[in-house]
PDB file of C-alpha atoms in Angstrom:
ATOM      1  CA  UNK M   1     -22.336  -3.337 -16.813  1.00 41.00           C
ATOM      2  CA  UNK M   2     -20.794  -1.888 -19.900  1.00 41.00           C
ATOM      3  CA  UNK M   3     -17.838   0.393 -20.332  1.00 41.00           C
ATOM      4  CA  UNK M   4     -20.140   3.079 -21.736  1.00 39.00           C
ATOM      5  CA  UNK M   5     -21.294   4.049 -18.249  1.00 46.00           C
ATOM      6  CA  UNK M   6     -19.581   7.253 -17.181  1.00 46.00           C
ATOM      7  CA  UNK M   7     -19.106   8.715 -13.743  1.00 45.00           C
ATOM      8  CA  UNK M   8     -18.549  12.319 -12.892  1.00 45.00           C
ATOM      9  CA  UNK M   9     -15.935  13.180 -10.274  1.00 40.00           C
ATOM     10  CA  UNK M  10     -16.644  11.486  -6.957  1.00 54.00           C
ATOM     11  CA  UNK M  11     -19.027   8.820  -8.227  1.00 78.00           C
ATOM     12  CA  UNK M  12     -16.445   6.167  -9.081  1.00 84.00           C
ATOM     13  CA  UNK M  13     -15.135   5.917  -5.538  1.00 86.00           C
ATOM     14  CA  UNK M  14     -18.655   5.437  -4.175  1.00 87.00           C
ATOM     15  CA  UNK M  15     -19.572   2.981  -6.960  1.00 86.00           C
ATOM     16  CA  UNK M  16     -16.507   0.825  -6.257  1.00 89.00           C
ATOM     17  CA  UNK M  17     -17.166   0.860  -2.512  1.00 92.00           C
ATOM     18  CA  UNK M  18     -20.838  -0.058  -3.030  1.00 91.00           C
ATOM     19  CA  UNK M  19     -19.870  -2.936  -5.309  1.00 90.00           C
ATOM     20  CA  UNK M  20     -17.247  -4.086  -2.796  1.00 94.00           C
ATOM     21  CA  UNK M  21     -19.818  -4.073   0.019  1.00 95.00           C
ATOM     22  CA  UNK M  22     -22.106  -6.265  -2.087  1.00 93.00           C
ATOM     23  CA  UNK M  23     -19.277  -8.723  -2.765  1.00 94.00           C
ATOM     24  CA  UNK M  24     -18.262  -8.827   0.907  1.00 95.00           C
ATOM     25  CA  UNK M  25     -21.871  -9.374   2.036  1.00 94.00           C
ATOM     26  CA  UNK M  26     -22.273 -12.246  -0.436  1.00 93.00           C
ATOM     27  CA  UNK M  27     -18.849 -13.897  -0.440  1.00 93.00           C
ATOM     28  CA  UNK M  28     -16.663 -12.300   2.229  1.00 93.00           C
ATOM     29  CA  UNK M  29     -13.684  -9.941   1.931  1.00 93.00           C
ATOM     30  CA  UNK M  30     -11.437 -12.611   0.395  1.00 93.00           C
ATOM     31  CA  UNK M  31     -13.526 -12.353  -2.797  1.00 93.00           C
ATOM     32  CA  UNK M  32     -12.587  -8.692  -3.349  1.00 92.00           C
ATOM     33  CA  UNK M  33     -10.685  -7.955  -6.548  1.00 90.00           C
ATOM     34  CA  UNK M  34     -10.144  -4.419  -7.848  1.00 88.00           C
ATOM     35  CA  UNK M  35     -10.230  -5.764 -11.400  1.00 88.00           C
ATOM     36  CA  UNK M  36     -13.641  -7.388 -10.810  1.00 88.00           C
ATOM     37  CA  UNK M  37     -14.970  -4.244  -9.115  1.00 87.00           C
ATOM     38  CA  UNK M  38     -13.814  -2.151 -12.090  1.00 85.00           C
ATOM     39  CA  UNK M  39     -15.700  -4.508 -14.400  1.00 85.00           C
ATOM     40  CA  UNK M  40     -18.825  -4.195 -12.254  1.00 82.00           C
ATOM     41  CA  UNK M  41     -18.530  -0.401 -12.306  1.00 77.00           C
ATOM     42  CA  UNK M  42     -17.970  -0.396 -16.075  1.00 79.00           C
ATOM     43  CA  UNK M  43     -14.587   1.327 -15.948  1.00 79.00           C
ATOM     44  CA  UNK M  44     -11.021   0.404 -16.855  1.00 80.00           C
ATOM     45  CA  UNK M  45      -9.327  -2.095 -14.584  1.00 79.00           C
ATOM     46  CA  UNK M  46      -6.881   0.585 -13.420  1.00 82.00           C
ATOM     47  CA  UNK M  47      -9.539   3.146 -12.416  1.00 81.00           C
ATOM     48  CA  UNK M  48     -10.212   1.867  -8.859  1.00 81.00           C
ATOM     49  CA  UNK M  49      -6.490   1.988  -8.077  1.00 81.00           C
ATOM     50  CA  UNK M  50      -6.623   5.750  -8.671  1.00 81.00           C
ATOM     51  CA  UNK M  51      -8.866   6.085  -5.594  1.00 84.00           C
ATOM     52  CA  UNK M  52      -7.646   3.219  -3.408  1.00 89.00           C
ATOM     53  CA  UNK M  53      -4.169   2.244  -4.682  1.00 88.00           C
ATOM     54  CA  UNK M  54      -4.758  -1.413  -3.784  1.00 91.00           C
ATOM     55  CA  UNK M  55      -7.169  -3.887  -2.222  1.00 93.00           C
ATOM     56  CA  UNK M  56      -6.053  -2.993   1.316  1.00 95.00           C
ATOM     57  CA  UNK M  57      -6.684   0.681   0.538  1.00 94.00           C
ATOM     58  CA  UNK M  58     -10.236  -0.109  -0.523  1.00 94.00           C
ATOM     59  CA  UNK M  59     -10.844  -2.185   2.610  1.00 96.00           C
ATOM     60  CA  UNK M  60      -9.345   0.627   4.725  1.00 96.00           C
ATOM     61  CA  UNK M  61     -11.874   3.054   3.230  1.00 96.00           C
ATOM     62  CA  UNK M  62     -14.680   0.591   3.979  1.00 97.00           C
ATOM     63  CA  UNK M  63     -13.490   0.138   7.572  1.00 97.00           C
ATOM     64  CA  UNK M  64     -13.233   3.913   8.112  1.00 97.00           C
ATOM     65  CA  UNK M  65     -16.700   4.412   6.654  1.00 97.00           C
ATOM     66  CA  UNK M  66     -17.981   1.639   8.936  1.00 98.00           C
ATOM     67  CA  UNK M  67     -16.601   3.302  12.050  1.00 97.00           C
ATOM     68  CA  UNK M  68     -18.183   6.565  10.928  1.00 97.00           C
ATOM     69  CA  UNK M  69     -21.552   4.858  10.484  1.00 98.00           C
ATOM     70  CA  UNK M  70     -21.167   3.214  13.883  1.00 97.00           C
ATOM     71  CA  UNK M  71     -20.392   6.569  15.499  1.00 96.00           C
ATOM     72  CA  UNK M  72     -23.496   8.037  13.854  1.00 96.00           C
ATOM     73  CA  UNK M  73     -25.562   5.186  15.305  1.00 96.00           C
ATOM     74  CA  UNK M  74     -24.192   5.813  18.810  1.00 94.00           C
ATOM     75  CA  UNK M  75     -24.041   9.603  18.825  1.00 93.00           C
ATOM     76  CA  UNK M  76     -27.483  10.419  20.211  1.00 91.00           C
ATOM     77  CA  UNK M  77     -27.422   8.011  23.178  1.00 90.00           C
ATOM     78  CA  UNK M  78     -27.431  10.212  26.308  1.00 86.00           C
ATOM     79  CA  UNK M  79     -24.392   8.933  28.207  1.00 78.00           C
ATOM     80  CA  UNK M  80     -25.638  10.385  31.500  1.00 77.00           C
ATOM     81  CA  UNK M  81     -28.522   7.891  31.475  1.00 76.00           C
ATOM     82  CA  UNK M  82     -28.135   4.799  33.667  1.00 73.00           C
ATOM     83  CA  UNK M  83     -29.304   2.741  30.653  1.00 81.00           C
ATOM     84  CA  UNK M  84     -26.689   4.265  28.338  1.00 85.00           C
ATOM     85  CA  UNK M  85     -24.370   1.279  28.337  1.00 85.00           C
ATOM     86  CA  UNK M  86     -27.143  -1.136  27.451  1.00 88.00           C
ATOM     87  CA  UNK M  87     -28.506   1.201  24.753  1.00 91.00           C
ATOM     88  CA  UNK M  88     -25.033   1.618  23.241  1.00 92.00           C
ATOM     89  CA  UNK M  89     -24.760  -2.173  23.068  1.00 92.00           C
ATOM     90  CA  UNK M  90     -28.164  -2.392  21.385  1.00 94.00           C
ATOM     91  CA  UNK M  91     -27.084   0.228  18.840  1.00 95.00           C
ATOM     92  CA  UNK M  92     -23.851  -1.674  18.234  1.00 96.00           C
ATOM     93  CA  UNK M  93     -25.787  -4.861  17.504  1.00 96.00           C
ATOM     94  CA  UNK M  94     -28.219  -2.947  15.236  1.00 96.00           C
ATOM     95  CA  UNK M  95     -25.251  -1.474  13.341  1.00 97.00           C
ATOM     96  CA  UNK M  96     -23.774  -4.957  12.806  1.00 96.00           C
ATOM     97  CA  UNK M  97     -27.113  -6.319  11.558  1.00 95.00           C
ATOM     98  CA  UNK M  98     -27.676  -3.345   9.230  1.00 96.00           C
ATOM     99  CA  UNK M  99     -24.074  -3.141   7.937  1.00 97.00           C
ATOM    100  CA  UNK M 100     -22.661  -6.690   8.004  1.00 96.00           C
ATOM    101  CA  UNK M 101     -20.045  -6.087   5.297  1.00 96.00           C
ATOM    102  CA  UNK M 102     -18.630  -3.032   7.070  1.00 97.00           C
ATOM    103  CA  UNK M 103     -18.716  -4.912  10.374  1.00 97.00           C
ATOM    104  CA  UNK M 104     -16.771  -7.826   8.904  1.00 95.00           C
ATOM    105  CA  UNK M 105     -13.987  -5.621   7.556  1.00 96.00           C
ATOM    106  CA  UNK M 106     -13.692  -3.195  10.484  1.00 96.00           C
ATOM    107  CA  UNK M 107     -12.376  -5.731  12.955  1.00 92.00           C
ATOM    108  CA  UNK M 108      -9.888  -7.479  10.674  1.00 93.00           C
ATOM    109  CA  UNK M 109      -6.768  -5.312  10.740  1.00 92.00           C
ATOM    110  CA  UNK M 110      -4.838  -7.792   8.595  1.00 94.00           C
ATOM    111  CA  UNK M 111      -7.129  -6.816   5.696  1.00 94.00           C
ATOM    112  CA  UNK M 112      -6.573  -3.072   5.779  1.00 95.00           C
ATOM    113  CA  UNK M 113      -4.105  -0.380   6.864  1.00 95.00           C
ATOM    114  CA  UNK M 114      -4.890  -0.127  10.598  1.00 92.00           C
ATOM    115  CA  UNK M 115      -2.645   2.934  11.027  1.00 94.00           C
ATOM    116  CA  UNK M 116      -4.372   4.962   8.289  1.00 96.00           C
ATOM    117  CA  UNK M 117      -5.097   8.405   9.844  1.00 97.00           C
ATOM    118  CA  UNK M 118      -8.723   8.544   8.651  1.00 96.00           C
ATOM    119  CA  UNK M 119      -9.373   5.045   9.958  1.00 97.00           C
ATOM    120  CA  UNK M 120      -7.658   5.762  13.293  1.00 97.00           C
ATOM    121  CA  UNK M 121      -9.708   8.943  13.795  1.00 97.00           C
ATOM    122  CA  UNK M 122     -12.997   7.196  12.953  1.00 97.00           C
ATOM    123  CA  UNK M 123     -12.183   4.192  15.148  1.00 96.00           C
ATOM    124  CA  UNK M 124     -11.143   6.395  18.098  1.00 96.00           C
ATOM    125  CA  UNK M 125     -14.304   8.474  17.804  1.00 96.00           C
ATOM    126  CA  UNK M 126     -16.517   5.372  17.822  1.00 94.00           C
ATOM    127  CA  UNK M 127     -14.579   3.956  20.789  1.00 92.00           C
ATOM    128  CA  UNK M 128     -15.047   7.192  22.784  1.00 90.00           C
ATOM    129  CA  UNK M 129     -18.792   7.004  22.179  1.00 90.00           C
ATOM    130  CA  UNK M 130     -18.936   3.313  23.110  1.00 88.00           C
ATOM    131  CA  UNK M 131     -16.919   3.743  26.291  1.00 84.00           C
ATOM    132  CA  UNK M 132     -18.925   6.824  27.309  1.00 82.00           C
ATOM    133  CA  UNK M 133     -21.714   4.583  28.604  1.00 80.00           C
ATOM    134  CA  UNK M 134     -19.400   3.172  31.251  1.00 80.00           C
ATOM    135  CA  UNK M 135     -19.073   6.631  32.810  1.00 74.00           C
ATOM    136  CA  UNK M 136     -22.793   6.614  33.638  1.00 71.00           C
ATOM    137  CA  UNK M 137     -22.457   3.446  35.698  1.00 74.00           C
ATOM    138  CA  UNK M 138     -22.010   3.760  39.434  1.00 71.00           C
ATOM    139  CA  UNK M 139     -18.474   2.853  40.525  1.00 71.00           C
ATOM    140  CA  UNK M 140     -19.753  -0.400  42.035  1.00 70.00           C
ATOM    141  CA  UNK M 141     -21.174  -1.361  38.644  1.00 68.00           C
ATOM    142  CA  UNK M 142     -17.992  -0.799  36.645  1.00 71.00           C
ATOM    143  CA  UNK M 143     -15.190  -1.671  39.048  1.00 73.00           C
ATOM    144  CA  UNK M 144     -11.972   0.260  39.543  1.00 77.00           C
ATOM    145  CA  UNK M 145     -10.920   0.297  35.882  1.00 78.00           C
ATOM    146  CA  UNK M 146     -13.333   2.038  33.511  1.00 79.00           C
ATOM    147  CA  UNK M 147     -11.358   0.948  30.432  1.00 81.00           C
ATOM    148  CA  UNK M 148     -11.631  -2.720  31.381  1.00 85.00           C
ATOM    149  CA  UNK M 149     -15.361  -2.279  32.025  1.00 82.00           C
ATOM    150  CA  UNK M 150     -15.771  -0.647  28.592  1.00 83.00           C
ATOM    151  CA  UNK M 151     -13.827  -3.493  26.980  1.00 86.00           C
ATOM    152  CA  UNK M 152     -16.040  -6.048  28.738  1.00 86.00           C
ATOM    153  CA  UNK M 153     -19.211  -4.300  27.538  1.00 86.00           C
ATOM    154  CA  UNK M 154     -17.862  -4.012  23.987  1.00 88.00           C
ATOM    155  CA  UNK M 155     -16.867  -7.679  24.006  1.00 91.00           C
ATOM    156  CA  UNK M 156     -20.401  -8.643  24.995  1.00 91.00           C
ATOM    157  CA  UNK M 157     -22.005  -6.611  22.188  1.00 93.00           C
ATOM    158  CA  UNK M 158     -19.388  -7.601  19.609  1.00 94.00           C
ATOM    159  CA  UNK M 159     -19.517 -11.271  20.518  1.00 94.00           C
ATOM    160  CA  UNK M 160     -23.292 -11.317  20.365  1.00 93.00           C
ATOM    161  CA  UNK M 161     -23.322  -9.492  17.007  1.00 94.00           C
ATOM    162  CA  UNK M 162     -20.709 -11.861  15.570  1.00 94.00           C
ATOM    163  CA  UNK M 163     -22.586 -14.941  16.768  1.00 93.00           C
ATOM    164  CA  UNK M 164     -25.811 -13.598  15.302  1.00 91.00           C
ATOM    165  CA  UNK M 165     -24.272 -12.753  11.910  1.00 91.00           C
ATOM    166  CA  UNK M 166     -22.595 -16.168  11.712  1.00 89.00           C
ATOM    167  CA  UNK M 167     -25.813 -18.005  12.551  1.00 86.00           C
ATOM    168  CA  UNK M 168     -24.439 -19.161  15.889  1.00 82.00           C
ATOM    169  CA  UNK M 169     -27.438 -18.180  18.009  1.00 82.00           C
ATOM    170  CA  UNK M 170     -30.017 -20.905  17.623  1.00 70.00           C
ATOM    171  CA  UNK M 171     -33.479 -20.982  19.122  1.00 66.00           C
ATOM    172  CA  UNK M 172     -34.074 -17.255  18.768  1.00 67.00           C
ATOM    173  CA  UNK M 173     -36.347 -17.365  15.745  1.00 71.00           C
ATOM    174  CA  UNK M 174     -38.877 -14.566  15.737  1.00 76.00           C
ATOM    175  CA  UNK M 175     -36.937 -12.490  18.282  1.00 81.00           C
ATOM    176  CA  UNK M 176     -35.315  -9.325  16.959  1.00 89.00           C
ATOM    177  CA  UNK M 177     -31.533  -9.540  17.633  1.00 91.00           C
ATOM    178  CA  UNK M 178     -31.496  -6.163  19.364  1.00 91.00           C
ATOM    179  CA  UNK M 179     -34.312  -7.269  21.679  1.00 90.00           C
ATOM    180  CA  UNK M 180     -32.519 -10.506  22.474  1.00 91.00           C
ATOM    181  CA  UNK M 181     -29.332  -8.566  23.213  1.00 91.00           C
ATOM    182  CA  UNK M 182     -31.264  -6.121  25.413  1.00 89.00           C
ATOM    183  CA  UNK M 183     -32.668  -9.031  27.464  1.00 87.00           C
ATOM    184  CA  UNK M 184     -29.219 -10.565  27.784  1.00 86.00           C
ATOM    185  CA  UNK M 185     -27.621  -7.264  28.820  1.00 84.00           C
ATOM    186  CA  UNK M 186     -30.305  -6.747  31.462  1.00 81.00           C
ATOM    187  CA  UNK M 187     -29.258 -10.044  33.038  1.00 80.00           C
ATOM    188  CA  UNK M 188     -25.636  -8.955  33.223  1.00 74.00           C
ATOM    189  CA  UNK M 189     -25.697  -5.202  33.826  1.00 63.00           C
ATOM    190  CA  UNK M 190     -28.027  -4.967  36.806  1.00 58.00           C
ATOM    191  CA  UNK M 191     -28.230  -2.005  39.145  1.00 55.00           C
ATOM    192  CA  UNK M 192     -26.251  -2.806  42.310  1.00 49.00           C
ATOM    193  CA  UNK M 193     -28.416  -2.912  45.398  1.00 49.00           C
ATOM    194  CA  UNK M 194     -27.624  -0.661  48.334  1.00 49.00           C
ATOM    195  CA  UNK M 195     -27.762  -2.144  51.792  1.00 48.00           C
ATOM    196  CA  UNK M 196     -29.417  -5.321  52.947  1.00 45.00           C
TER     197      UNK M 196
END
């Protein structure tokens, strides 16, 4: 891109983030350089620093945006449904597949400012939505500690998504990752039987 490209207010931030997401998807977050992103956006090398201050600031914005996108993906799952927990897991996996660069940055606090207020609010909101599915489980299905049950469910979805994105799930060719996760979750989160 050339330096003749101009952005009106608000476009540069989005352009830098979009370029960063492309770099992360192709080469990982270690390949991020504000100078390179400025070149890609066709602006001075100092321009991205105006919006993000530094590399960690840019990655913080990407992580916060990722949590917002995740919350959007989870928001319409009816938590009163007995299938809510499984559906939330499916949505989590779909989010990871659709937004791999966000997903990679979100869970690496050493890359960003984990105490950034915008990031904390977005992360907490997504967590509340994720853990809401545990409330729909009968007590026998979640145990005495709802937070531990939510962490277990999140670990299952996150681990599966990570394995899928890293190519660690072999023998699943032709099976949509969300469908494979749904099948797996059905094996683990079964309705407890009552009586003998």
